[in-house]
PDB file of C-alpha atoms in Angstrom:
ATOM      1  CA  PHE A   1      11.370 -13.100  -5.464  1.00 83.00           C
ATOM      2  CA  GLY A   2      12.106 -10.981  -1.987  1.00 84.00           C
ATOM      3  CA  GLY A   3       8.213 -10.746  -1.340  1.00 85.00           C
ATOM      4  CA  ALA A   4       6.886 -14.160  -3.236  1.00 82.00           C
ATOM      5  CA  ILE A   5       4.306 -12.125  -4.831  1.00 84.00           C
ATOM      6  CA  ARG A   6       2.447 -13.025  -8.110  1.00 86.00           C
ATOM      7  CA  ARG A   7       3.194 -11.156 -11.130  1.00 87.00           C
ATOM      8  CA  SER A   8      -0.131  -9.705 -11.530  1.00 88.00           C
ATOM      9  CA  GLU A   9       0.401  -8.023  -8.101  1.00 89.00           C
ATOM     10  CA  ALA A  10       3.604  -6.869  -8.897  1.00 90.00           C
ATOM     11  CA  ALA A  11       2.173  -5.316 -12.205  1.00 91.00           C
ATOM     12  CA  ALA A  12      -0.634  -3.734 -10.308  1.00 91.00           C
ATOM     13  CA  LEU A  13       1.398  -1.878  -7.542  1.00 94.00           C
ATOM     14  CA  GLU A  14       1.168   1.983  -6.993  1.00 96.00           C
ATOM     15  CA  ILE A  15       3.821   3.894  -5.620  1.00 97.00           C
ATOM     16  CA  SER A  16       1.485   4.584  -2.888  1.00 96.00           C
ATOM     17  CA  ASP A  17       1.406   0.873  -2.142  1.00 96.00           C
ATOM     18  CA  LEU A  18       4.948   1.082  -1.125  1.00 97.00           C
ATOM     19  CA  THR A  19       6.013   1.891   2.679  1.00 96.00           C
ATOM     20  CA  PHE A  20       9.708   2.304   3.902  1.00 97.00           C
ATOM     21  CA  THR A  21      10.138   1.585   7.584  1.00 96.00           C
ATOM     22  CA  ALA A  22      13.078   1.227   9.773  1.00 96.00           C
ATOM     23  CA  GLU A  23      12.663  -2.777   9.453  1.00 95.00           C
ATOM     24  CA  GLY A  24      12.630  -2.438   5.423  1.00 95.00           C
ATOM     25  CA  ALA A  25       9.700  -1.945   3.461  1.00 95.00           C
ATOM     26  CA  ILE A  26       5.893  -2.978   3.439  1.00 94.00           C
ATOM     27  CA  LEU A  27       4.002  -3.589   0.065  1.00 93.00           C
ATOM     28  CA  GLU A  28       0.300  -3.154   0.198  1.00 93.00           C
ATOM     29  CA  ILE A  29      -1.404  -5.689  -2.201  1.00 88.00           C
ATOM     30  CA  ARG A  30      -4.884  -4.166  -2.868  1.00 84.00           C
ATOM     31  CA  LYS A  31      -6.013  -6.871  -5.411  1.00 71.00           C
ATOM     32  CA  SER A  32      -5.153 -10.498  -5.541  1.00 65.00           C
ATOM     33  CA  LYS A  33      -6.627 -13.636  -7.145  1.00 64.00           C
ATOM     34  CA  ALA A  34      -6.668 -15.287  -3.767  1.00 63.00           C
ATOM     35  CA  GLN A  35      -8.259 -12.529  -1.761  1.00 58.00           C
ATOM     36  CA  GLU A  36     -11.880 -11.639  -0.646  1.00 63.00           C
ATOM     37  CA  PRO A  37     -12.924  -8.179  -2.017  1.00 60.00           C
ATOM     38  CA  GLY A  38     -12.429  -5.470   0.203  1.00 59.00           C
ATOM     39  CA  THR A  39      -9.307  -6.870   2.176  1.00 66.00           C
ATOM     40  CA  GLY A  40      -5.599  -6.456   1.335  1.00 74.00           C
ATOM     41  CA  TYR A  41      -2.441  -8.051   2.347  1.00 83.00           C
ATOM     42  CA  GLN A  42       0.636  -6.298   3.664  1.00 88.00           C
ATOM     43  CA  ILE A  43       3.884  -8.039   2.468  1.00 89.00           C
ATOM     44  CA  PRO A  44       6.852  -7.275   4.693  1.00 91.00           C
ATOM     45  CA  LEU A  45      10.329  -6.981   2.905  1.00 91.00           C
ATOM     46  CA  PRO A  46      13.109  -7.034   5.294  1.00 92.00           C
ATOM     47  CA  TRP A  47      16.488  -4.973   4.834  1.00 95.00           C
ATOM     48  CA  GLY A  48      19.092  -7.941   3.233  1.00 91.00           C
ATOM     49  CA  THR A  49      22.148  -8.495   4.353  1.00 93.00           C
ATOM     50  CA  ASN A  50      23.660  -8.032   1.056  1.00 93.00           C
ATOM     51  CA  GLU A  51      23.246  -4.828  -0.634  1.00 92.00           C
ATOM     52  CA  ASP A  52      23.453  -6.059  -4.004  1.00 92.00           C
ATOM     53  CA  THR A  53      20.805  -8.514  -3.785  1.00 89.00           C
ATOM     54  CA  CYS A  54      18.514  -6.667  -0.813  1.00 93.00           C
ATOM     55  CA  VAL A  55      15.126  -5.940  -2.321  1.00 93.00           C
ATOM     56  CA  VAL A  56      14.524  -2.975   0.143  1.00 95.00           C
ATOM     57  CA  THR A  57      17.866  -1.191  -1.420  1.00 97.00           C
ATOM     58  CA  ALA A  58      16.447  -2.068  -4.760  1.00 95.00           C
ATOM     59  CA  LEU A  59      13.131  -0.545  -4.537  1.00 96.00           C
ATOM     60  CA  ARG A  60      14.645   2.658  -2.746  1.00 97.00           C
ATOM     61  CA  ARG A  61      17.138   2.874  -5.960  1.00 96.00           C
ATOM     62  CA  TRP A  62      13.989   2.420  -8.279  1.00 96.00           C
ATOM     63  CA  THR A  63      11.918   4.946  -6.336  1.00 97.00           C
ATOM     64  CA  ASP A  64      14.801   7.577  -6.407  1.00 96.00           C
ATOM     65  CA  ALA A  65      15.169   7.265  -9.938  1.00 95.00           C
ATOM     66  CA  LEU A  66      11.249   7.673 -10.651  1.00 96.00           C
ATOM     67  CA  ARG A  67      11.705  10.833  -8.185  1.00 96.00           C
ATOM     68  CA  SER A  68      14.442  11.911 -10.236  1.00 94.00           C
ATOM     69  CA  GLN A  69      12.655  11.716 -13.744  1.00 93.00           C
ATOM     70  CA  PHE A  70       9.108  12.886 -12.499  1.00 95.00           C
ATOM     71  CA  GLY A  71       9.688  14.925  -9.006  1.00 95.00           C
ATOM     72  CA  PRO A  72       9.252  14.114  -5.751  1.00 93.00           C
ATOM     73  CA  GLN A  73       5.498  13.772  -5.622  1.00 94.00           C
ATOM     74  CA  VAL A  74       5.618  11.220  -8.478  1.00 95.00           C
ATOM     75  CA  SER A  75       2.473   8.835  -8.239  1.00 96.00           C
ATOM     76  CA  GLY A  76       1.013   6.059 -10.158  1.00 96.00           C
ATOM     77  CA  PRO A  77       2.460   2.463 -11.229  1.00 96.00           C
ATOM     78  CA  LEU A  78       5.398   1.445  -9.185  1.00 96.00           C
ATOM     79  CA  PHE A  79       7.179  -0.804 -11.858  1.00 94.00           C
ATOM     80  CA  ARG A  80       7.177   0.832 -15.347  1.00 95.00           C
ATOM     81  CA  PRO A  81       9.222  -0.157 -18.200  1.00 92.00           C
ATOM     82  CA  VAL A  82      12.551   1.600 -19.298  1.00 90.00           C
ATOM     83  CA  SER A  83      13.420   2.693 -22.469  1.00 88.00           C
ATOM     84  CA  ALA A  84      16.962   1.940 -24.405  1.00 86.00           C
ATOM     85  CA  TRP A  85      17.536   5.150 -23.629  1.00 90.00           C
ATOM     86  CA  GLY A  86      16.811   4.945 -19.744  1.00 88.00           C
ATOM     87  CA  ARG A  87      13.614   6.939 -20.095  1.00 91.00           C
ATOM     88  CA  ILE A  88      10.747   5.575 -18.086  1.00 93.00           C
ATOM     89  CA  PRO A  89       7.157   6.258 -19.138  1.00 93.00           C
ATOM     90  CA  ARG A  90       4.260   7.025 -16.840  1.00 94.00           C
ATOM     91  CA  ARG A  91       2.548   3.702 -17.562  1.00 94.00           C
ATOM     92  CA  GLY A  92       2.929   0.777 -15.889  1.00 94.00           C
ATOM     93  CA  LEU A  93       4.218  -2.833 -16.539  1.00 91.00           C
ATOM     94  CA  ASN A  94       1.785  -5.394 -18.044  1.00 88.00           C
ATOM     95  CA  LYS A  95       1.600  -8.312 -15.850  1.00 84.00           C
ATOM     96  CA  ASP A  96       2.463 -10.616 -19.238  1.00 85.00           C
ATOM     97  CA  SER A  97       5.709  -8.606 -19.526  1.00 89.00           C
ATOM     98  CA  VAL A  98       6.872  -9.903 -16.407  1.00 87.00           C
ATOM     99  CA  GLY A  99       7.987 -13.291 -17.937  1.00 87.00           C
ATOM    100  CA  TRP A 100       9.650 -11.604 -20.503  1.00 90.00           C
ATOM    101  CA  ILE A 101      11.698  -9.609 -18.127  1.00 89.00           C
ATOM    102  CA  ILE A 102      12.871 -12.503 -16.203  1.00 88.00           C
ATOM    103  CA  LYS A 103      13.999 -14.605 -19.463  1.00 92.00           C
ATOM    104  CA  ASN A 104      15.567 -11.554 -20.656  1.00 91.00           C
ATOM    105  CA  LEU A 105      17.615 -10.802 -17.227  1.00 89.00           C
ATOM    106  CA  ALA A 106      18.416 -14.302 -17.125  1.00 91.00           C
ATOM    107  CA  ARG A 107      19.915 -14.415 -20.807  1.00 94.00           C
ATOM    108  CA  ARG A 108      22.093 -11.425 -19.796  1.00 93.00           C
ATOM    109  CA  ALA A 109      23.309 -13.178 -16.596  1.00 94.00           C
ATOM    110  CA  GLY A 110      24.375 -16.062 -18.942  1.00 95.00           C
ATOM    111  CA  LEU A 111      21.648 -18.387 -17.618  1.00 92.00           C
ATOM    112  CA  ASP A 112      19.314 -20.428 -19.730  1.00 93.00           C
ATOM    113  CA  PRO A 113      15.845 -18.709 -19.865  1.00 89.00           C
ATOM    114  CA  ALA A 114      14.039 -21.644 -21.014  1.00 90.00           C
ATOM    115  CA  PRO A 115      12.853 -23.010 -17.743  1.00 85.00           C
ATOM    116  CA  LEU A 116      12.350 -19.462 -16.536  1.00 85.00           C
ATOM    117  CA  GLY A 117       9.080 -17.388 -16.285  1.00 82.00           C
ATOM    118  CA  ALA A 118       6.890 -14.807 -14.809  1.00 80.00           C
ATOM    119  CA  HIS A 119       5.998 -17.587 -12.079  1.00 80.00           C
ATOM    120  CA  SER A 120       9.945 -18.172 -11.190  1.00 80.00           C
ATOM    121  CA  CYS A 121      10.332 -15.456  -8.640  1.00 80.00           C
ATOM    122  CA  ARG A 122       7.361 -16.608  -6.617  1.00 83.00           C
ATOM    123  CA  SER A 123       8.114 -20.385  -6.750  1.00 83.00           C
ATOM    124  CA  GLY A 124      11.855 -19.805  -6.440  1.00 83.00           C
ATOM    125  CA  HIS A 125      11.211 -17.563  -2.987  1.00 85.00           C
ATOM    126  CA  ILE A 126       9.221 -20.639  -1.507  1.00 86.00           C
ATOM    127  CA  THR A 127      11.572 -23.097  -2.807  1.00 84.00           C
ATOM    128  CA  GLN A 128      14.424 -21.635  -1.320  1.00 84.00           C
ATOM    129  CA  ALA A 129      12.821 -20.731   1.926  1.00 86.00           C
ATOM    130  CA  ILE A 130      11.893 -24.241   2.367  1.00 83.00           C
ATOM    131  CA  ARG A 131      15.565 -25.288   1.563  1.00 82.00           C
ATOM    132  CA  SER A 132      16.642 -22.673   4.168  1.00 84.00           C
ATOM    133  CA  GLY A 133      14.668 -24.277   6.955  1.00 85.00           C
ATOM    134  CA  VAL A 134      12.146 -21.520   7.187  1.00 87.00           C
ATOM    135  CA  PRO A 135       8.812 -23.647   8.798  1.00 88.00           C
ATOM    136  CA  GLU A 136       6.303 -24.126   6.262  1.00 85.00           C
ATOM    137  CA  ALA A 137       3.690 -21.979   8.323  1.00 85.00           C
ATOM    138  CA  ILE A 138       6.117 -18.731   8.118  1.00 87.00           C
ATOM    139  CA  VAL A 139       6.756 -19.328   4.349  1.00 86.00           C
ATOM    140  CA  MET A 140       2.764 -19.789   3.831  1.00 84.00           C
ATOM    141  CA  LEU A 141       2.118 -16.337   5.762  1.00 84.00           C
ATOM    142  CA  GLN A 142       4.709 -14.880   3.127  1.00 83.00           C
ATOM    143  CA  SER A 143       3.469 -16.484  -0.039  1.00 83.00           C
ATOM    144  CA  ARG A 144      -0.506 -16.129   1.297  1.00 80.00           C
ATOM    145  CA  HIS A 145      -1.125 -19.874   0.328  1.00 81.00           C
ATOM    146  CA  LYS A 146      -4.482 -20.944   1.902  1.00 82.00           C
ATOM    147  CA  ASN A 147      -4.421 -24.361   0.312  1.00 82.00           C
ATOM    148  CA  VAL A 148      -1.708 -26.645   2.012  1.00 84.00           C
ATOM    149  CA  ALA A 149      -1.967 -29.163  -0.833  1.00 84.00           C
ATOM    150  CA  VAL A 150      -0.862 -26.472  -3.402  1.00 82.00           C
ATOM    151  CA  PHE A 151       1.776 -25.112  -1.216  1.00 81.00           C
ATOM    152  CA  ARG A 152       3.229 -28.829  -0.486  1.00 78.00           C
ATOM    153  CA  ARG A 153       4.097 -28.975  -4.311  1.00 77.00           C
ATOM    154  CA  TYR A 154       6.829 -26.246  -3.773  1.00 71.00           C
ATOM    155  CA  VAL A 155       7.865 -28.082  -0.337  1.00 69.00           C
ATOM    156  CA  ARG A 156       8.250 -31.222  -1.998  1.00 63.00           C
ATOM    157  CA  ARG A 157      10.621 -29.931  -4.630  1.00 63.00           C
ATOM    158  CA  GLY A 158      12.543 -27.812  -1.998  1.00 57.00           C
ATOM    159  CA  LYS A 159      13.426 -30.642   0.083  1.00 62.00           C
ATOM    160  CA  LEU A 160      13.938 -33.264  -2.895  1.00 61.00           C
ATOM    161  CA  PHE A 161      17.772 -32.852  -2.331  1.00 63.00           C
ATOM    162  CA  ALA A 162      17.700 -32.354   1.377  1.00 63.00           C
ATOM    163  CA  HIS A 163      17.663 -36.088   2.518  1.00 60.00           C
ATOM    164  CA  THR A 164      19.425 -38.237  -0.227  1.00 64.00           C
ATOM    165  CA  SER A 165      21.552 -41.199   0.287  1.00 67.00           C
ATOM    166  CA  ALA A 166      23.001 -40.462  -3.210  1.00 67.00           C
ATOM    167  CA  ALA A 167      24.718 -37.514  -1.555  1.00 63.00           C
ATOM    168  CA  ALA A 168      26.992 -40.116   0.587  1.00 65.00           C
ATOM    169  CA  LEU A 169      28.137 -42.117  -2.075  1.00 66.00           C
ATOM    170  CA  GLY A 170      31.060 -40.128  -2.598  1.00 64.00           C
ATOM    171  CA  MET A 171      30.443 -39.862  -6.613  1.00 62.00           C
TER     172      MET A 171
END
């Protein structure tokens, strides 16, 4: 959610693609469906204002868990499954498991998982950023959309309730 990245990008991340900085963290996206071969993207992840929802804090805790199990020089996939017993394997997540994880977490949080899926985090980031008044150009930098028409599908949904006469009817 914090980086507006695609599920395939998240599943492909390696520990070496993550750099912590004073400002937060940077993800290096080496391969993406929208990029030219031989190029990459750096995704900035600033520190959040709430420790419970801060993506940088979550990444720091996750990498600490990886180091705790595999040692300080752990390498390989950044995101991995976790067994029912809390064990973390060396293999990474499959991109198709991301949707299942989102639905499972929603269910555990008491939410209806039916409308949610692997694209929900990326879509949710874009929609909420637009609702929060972030300029389109800044959101497009984060989401790496090159096609304005495709991006505007998110914008239309994000602004749907921004200006409505029904809100003023006192219902």
